[in-house]
Amino acid sequence: MEMKDIMNFLGLSRRAGKLQIGHDSVIESIVKDKSELLILSSDASERLKNEIKHAATYGNRNIPVIESPFLMADYYNGIGKKSAVFSVTDKSFKEKLETMFREV
């Protein structure tokens, strides 16, 4: 699986309204129990990684977190938004992305 394929699929999920981008939007999707999958860029700060991982498991939550091999700049070039954290809010998109990231 190539980075381009993952970025195209993330772009599709964004256009479908199933991708939250950026810290505040991602935290909101977690709190509202809409998040199915969390993705962190490889250059996300340790503080952000710890915060997102904690939020993903707080209470009875068990949201999967993928630490991707891609940089924030890769996401910007791929989907037009520069961010270190993303939340996928659809189960079908989540399952496909988990498979895609495993193949990277």
PDB file of C-alpha atoms in Angstrom:
ATOM      1  CA  MET A   1       0.000   0.000   0.000  1.00  0.00           C
ATOM      2  CA  GLU A   2       1.371   3.384  -0.946  1.00  0.00           C
ATOM      3  CA  MET A   3       1.040   6.650   0.919  1.00  0.00           C
ATOM      4  CA  LYS A   4      -0.856   8.067  -2.044  1.00  0.00           C
ATOM      5  CA  ASP A   5      -3.576   5.407  -1.666  1.00  0.00           C
ATOM      6  CA  ILE A   6      -4.043   6.183   2.022  1.00  0.00           C
ATOM      7  CA  MET A   7      -4.153   9.931   1.373  1.00  0.00           C
ATOM      8  CA  ASN A   8      -6.731   9.429  -1.389  1.00  0.00           C
ATOM      9  CA  PHE A   9      -8.884   7.366   0.964  1.00  0.00           C
ATOM     10  CA  LEU A  10      -8.523   9.933   3.751  1.00  0.00           C
ATOM     11  CA  GLY A  11      -9.553  12.603   1.253  1.00  0.00           C
ATOM     12  CA  LEU A  12     -12.613  10.540   0.366  1.00  0.00           C
ATOM     13  CA  SER A  13     -13.534  10.174   4.030  1.00  0.00           C
ATOM     14  CA  ARG A  14     -13.063  13.935   4.494  1.00  0.00           C
ATOM     15  CA  ARG A  15     -15.384  14.722   1.571  1.00  0.00           C
ATOM     16  CA  ALA A  16     -17.911  12.272   3.030  1.00  0.00           C
ATOM     17  CA  GLY A  17     -17.811  14.210   6.309  1.00  0.00           C
ATOM     18  CA  LYS A  18     -16.341  11.245   8.205  1.00  0.00           C
ATOM     19  CA  LEU A  19     -12.938  12.730   9.076  1.00  0.00           C
ATOM     20  CA  GLN A  20     -12.281  15.215  11.868  1.00  0.00           C
ATOM     21  CA  ILE A  21      -9.037  17.147  11.556  1.00  0.00           C
ATOM     22  CA  GLY A  22      -7.100  18.928  14.273  1.00  0.00           C
ATOM     23  CA  HIS A  23      -6.895  18.762  18.045  1.00  0.00           C
ATOM     24  CA  ASP A  24     -10.164  20.463  18.999  1.00  0.00           C
ATOM     25  CA  SER A  25     -12.314  18.650  16.422  1.00  0.00           C
ATOM     26  CA  VAL A  26     -10.770  15.302  17.311  1.00  0.00           C
ATOM     27  CA  ILE A  27     -11.267  15.801  21.067  1.00  0.00           C
ATOM     28  CA  GLU A  28     -14.879  16.800  20.420  1.00  0.00           C
ATOM     29  CA  SER A  29     -15.492  13.653  18.344  1.00  0.00           C
ATOM     30  CA  ILE A  30     -13.986  11.517  21.127  1.00  0.00           C
ATOM     31  CA  VAL A  31     -16.065  13.173  23.864  1.00  0.00           C
ATOM     32  CA  LYS A  32     -19.258  12.795  21.802  1.00  0.00           C
ATOM     33  CA  ASP A  33     -18.461   9.089  21.216  1.00  0.00           C
ATOM     34  CA  LYS A  34     -18.326   9.556  17.446  1.00  0.00           C
ATOM     35  CA  SER A  35     -14.708   8.565  16.955  1.00  0.00           C
ATOM     36  CA  GLU A  36     -13.993   5.087  15.541  1.00  0.00           C
ATOM     37  CA  LEU A  37     -10.257   5.489  14.844  1.00  0.00           C
ATOM     38  CA  LEU A  38      -7.561   8.012  15.743  1.00  0.00           C
ATOM     39  CA  ILE A  39      -4.541   8.680  13.553  1.00  0.00           C
ATOM     40  CA  LEU A  40      -1.407  10.499  14.732  1.00  0.00           C
ATOM     41  CA  SER A  41       1.310  11.805  12.429  1.00  0.00           C
ATOM     42  CA  SER A  42       4.834  10.576  13.100  1.00  0.00           C
ATOM     43  CA  ASP A  43       5.946  14.095  14.030  1.00  0.00           C
ATOM     44  CA  ALA A  44       3.137  14.762  16.516  1.00  0.00           C
ATOM     45  CA  SER A  45       4.447  16.014  19.848  1.00  0.00           C
ATOM     46  CA  GLU A  46       4.780  13.573  22.724  1.00  0.00           C
ATOM     47  CA  ARG A  47       2.320  15.698  24.694  1.00  0.00           C
ATOM     48  CA  LEU A  48      -0.297  15.377  21.940  1.00  0.00           C
ATOM     49  CA  LYS A  49       0.318  11.637  21.549  1.00  0.00           C
ATOM     50  CA  ASN A  50      -0.133  11.103  25.292  1.00  0.00           C
ATOM     51  CA  GLU A  51      -3.262  13.268  25.411  1.00  0.00           C
ATOM     52  CA  ILE A  52      -4.907  11.464  22.485  1.00  0.00           C
ATOM     53  CA  LYS A  53      -4.002   8.003  23.790  1.00  0.00           C
ATOM     54  CA  HIS A  54      -5.391   8.901  27.205  1.00  0.00           C
ATOM     55  CA  ALA A  55      -8.625  10.266  25.696  1.00  0.00           C
ATOM     56  CA  ALA A  56      -8.960   7.115  23.564  1.00  0.00           C
ATOM     57  CA  THR A  57      -8.962   4.874  26.632  1.00  0.00           C
ATOM     58  CA  TYR A  58     -10.573   7.135  29.247  1.00  0.00           C
ATOM     59  CA  GLY A  59     -13.584   5.628  30.981  1.00  0.00           C
ATOM     60  CA  ASN A  60     -15.000   2.750  28.985  1.00  0.00           C
ATOM     61  CA  ARG A  61     -13.574   3.935  25.647  1.00  0.00           C
ATOM     62  CA  ASN A  62     -11.384   1.672  23.567  1.00  0.00           C
ATOM     63  CA  ILE A  63     -10.721   3.695  20.417  1.00  0.00           C
ATOM     64  CA  PRO A  64      -7.850   2.343  18.299  1.00  0.00           C
ATOM     65  CA  VAL A  65      -4.935   4.744  17.764  1.00  0.00           C
ATOM     66  CA  ILE A  66      -2.619   4.466  14.772  1.00  0.00           C
ATOM     67  CA  GLU A  67       0.761   6.161  14.935  1.00  0.00           C
ATOM     68  CA  SER A  68       1.264   6.612  11.225  1.00  0.00           C
ATOM     69  CA  PRO A  69       4.634   6.709   9.470  1.00  0.00           C
ATOM     70  CA  PHE A  70       3.642   9.951   7.703  1.00  0.00           C
ATOM     71  CA  LEU A  71       4.555  13.526   8.621  1.00  0.00           C
ATOM     72  CA  MET A  72       2.161  16.454   8.994  1.00  0.00           C
ATOM     73  CA  ALA A  73       3.554  17.767   5.697  1.00  0.00           C
ATOM     74  CA  ASP A  74       2.585  14.472   4.018  1.00  0.00           C
ATOM     75  CA  TYR A  75      -1.000  14.914   5.201  1.00  0.00           C
ATOM     76  CA  TYR A  76      -0.998  18.505   3.978  1.00  0.00           C
ATOM     77  CA  ASN A  77       0.221  17.421   0.543  1.00  0.00           C
ATOM     78  CA  GLY A  78      -2.189  14.485   0.485  1.00  0.00           C
ATOM     79  CA  ILE A  79      -5.466  15.949   1.748  1.00  0.00           C
ATOM     80  CA  GLY A  80      -4.849  19.674   1.914  1.00  0.00           C
ATOM     81  CA  LYS A  81      -4.940  19.975   5.691  1.00  0.00           C
ATOM     82  CA  LYS A  82      -1.886  20.121   7.933  1.00  0.00           C
ATOM     83  CA  SER A  83      -2.546  18.436  11.233  1.00  0.00           C
ATOM     84  CA  ALA A  84      -0.953  15.953  13.595  1.00  0.00           C
ATOM     85  CA  VAL A  85      -4.194  14.220  14.594  1.00  0.00           C
ATOM     86  CA  PHE A  86      -7.248  12.883  12.770  1.00  0.00           C
ATOM     87  CA  SER A  87     -10.427  11.121  13.848  1.00  0.00           C
ATOM     88  CA  VAL A  88     -12.366   8.769  11.576  1.00  0.00           C
ATOM     89  CA  THR A  89     -16.049   8.760  12.531  1.00  0.00           C
ATOM     90  CA  ASP A  90     -17.352   5.928  10.340  1.00  0.00           C
ATOM     91  CA  LYS A  91     -16.888   2.223  11.038  1.00  0.00           C
ATOM     92  CA  SER A  92     -16.470   1.223   7.367  1.00  0.00           C
ATOM     93  CA  PHE A  93     -13.820   3.888   6.767  1.00  0.00           C
ATOM     94  CA  LYS A  94     -12.120   2.802  10.019  1.00  0.00           C
ATOM     95  CA  GLU A  95     -11.908  -0.831   8.950  1.00  0.00           C
ATOM     96  CA  LYS A  96     -10.512   0.033   5.514  1.00  0.00           C
ATOM     97  CA  LEU A  97      -7.931   2.445   6.951  1.00  0.00           C
ATOM     98  CA  GLU A  98      -6.748  -0.067   9.555  1.00  0.00           C
ATOM     99  CA  THR A  99      -6.152  -2.558   6.737  1.00  0.00           C
ATOM    100  CA  MET A 100      -4.383   0.055   4.606  1.00  0.00           C
ATOM    101  CA  PHE A 101      -2.071   1.161   7.441  1.00  0.00           C
ATOM    102  CA  ARG A 102      -1.158  -2.459   8.235  1.00  0.00           C
ATOM    103  CA  GLU A 103       0.058  -2.823   4.633  1.00  0.00           C
ATOM    104  CA  VAL A 104       2.338   0.237   4.727  1.00  0.00           C
TER     105      VAL A 104
END
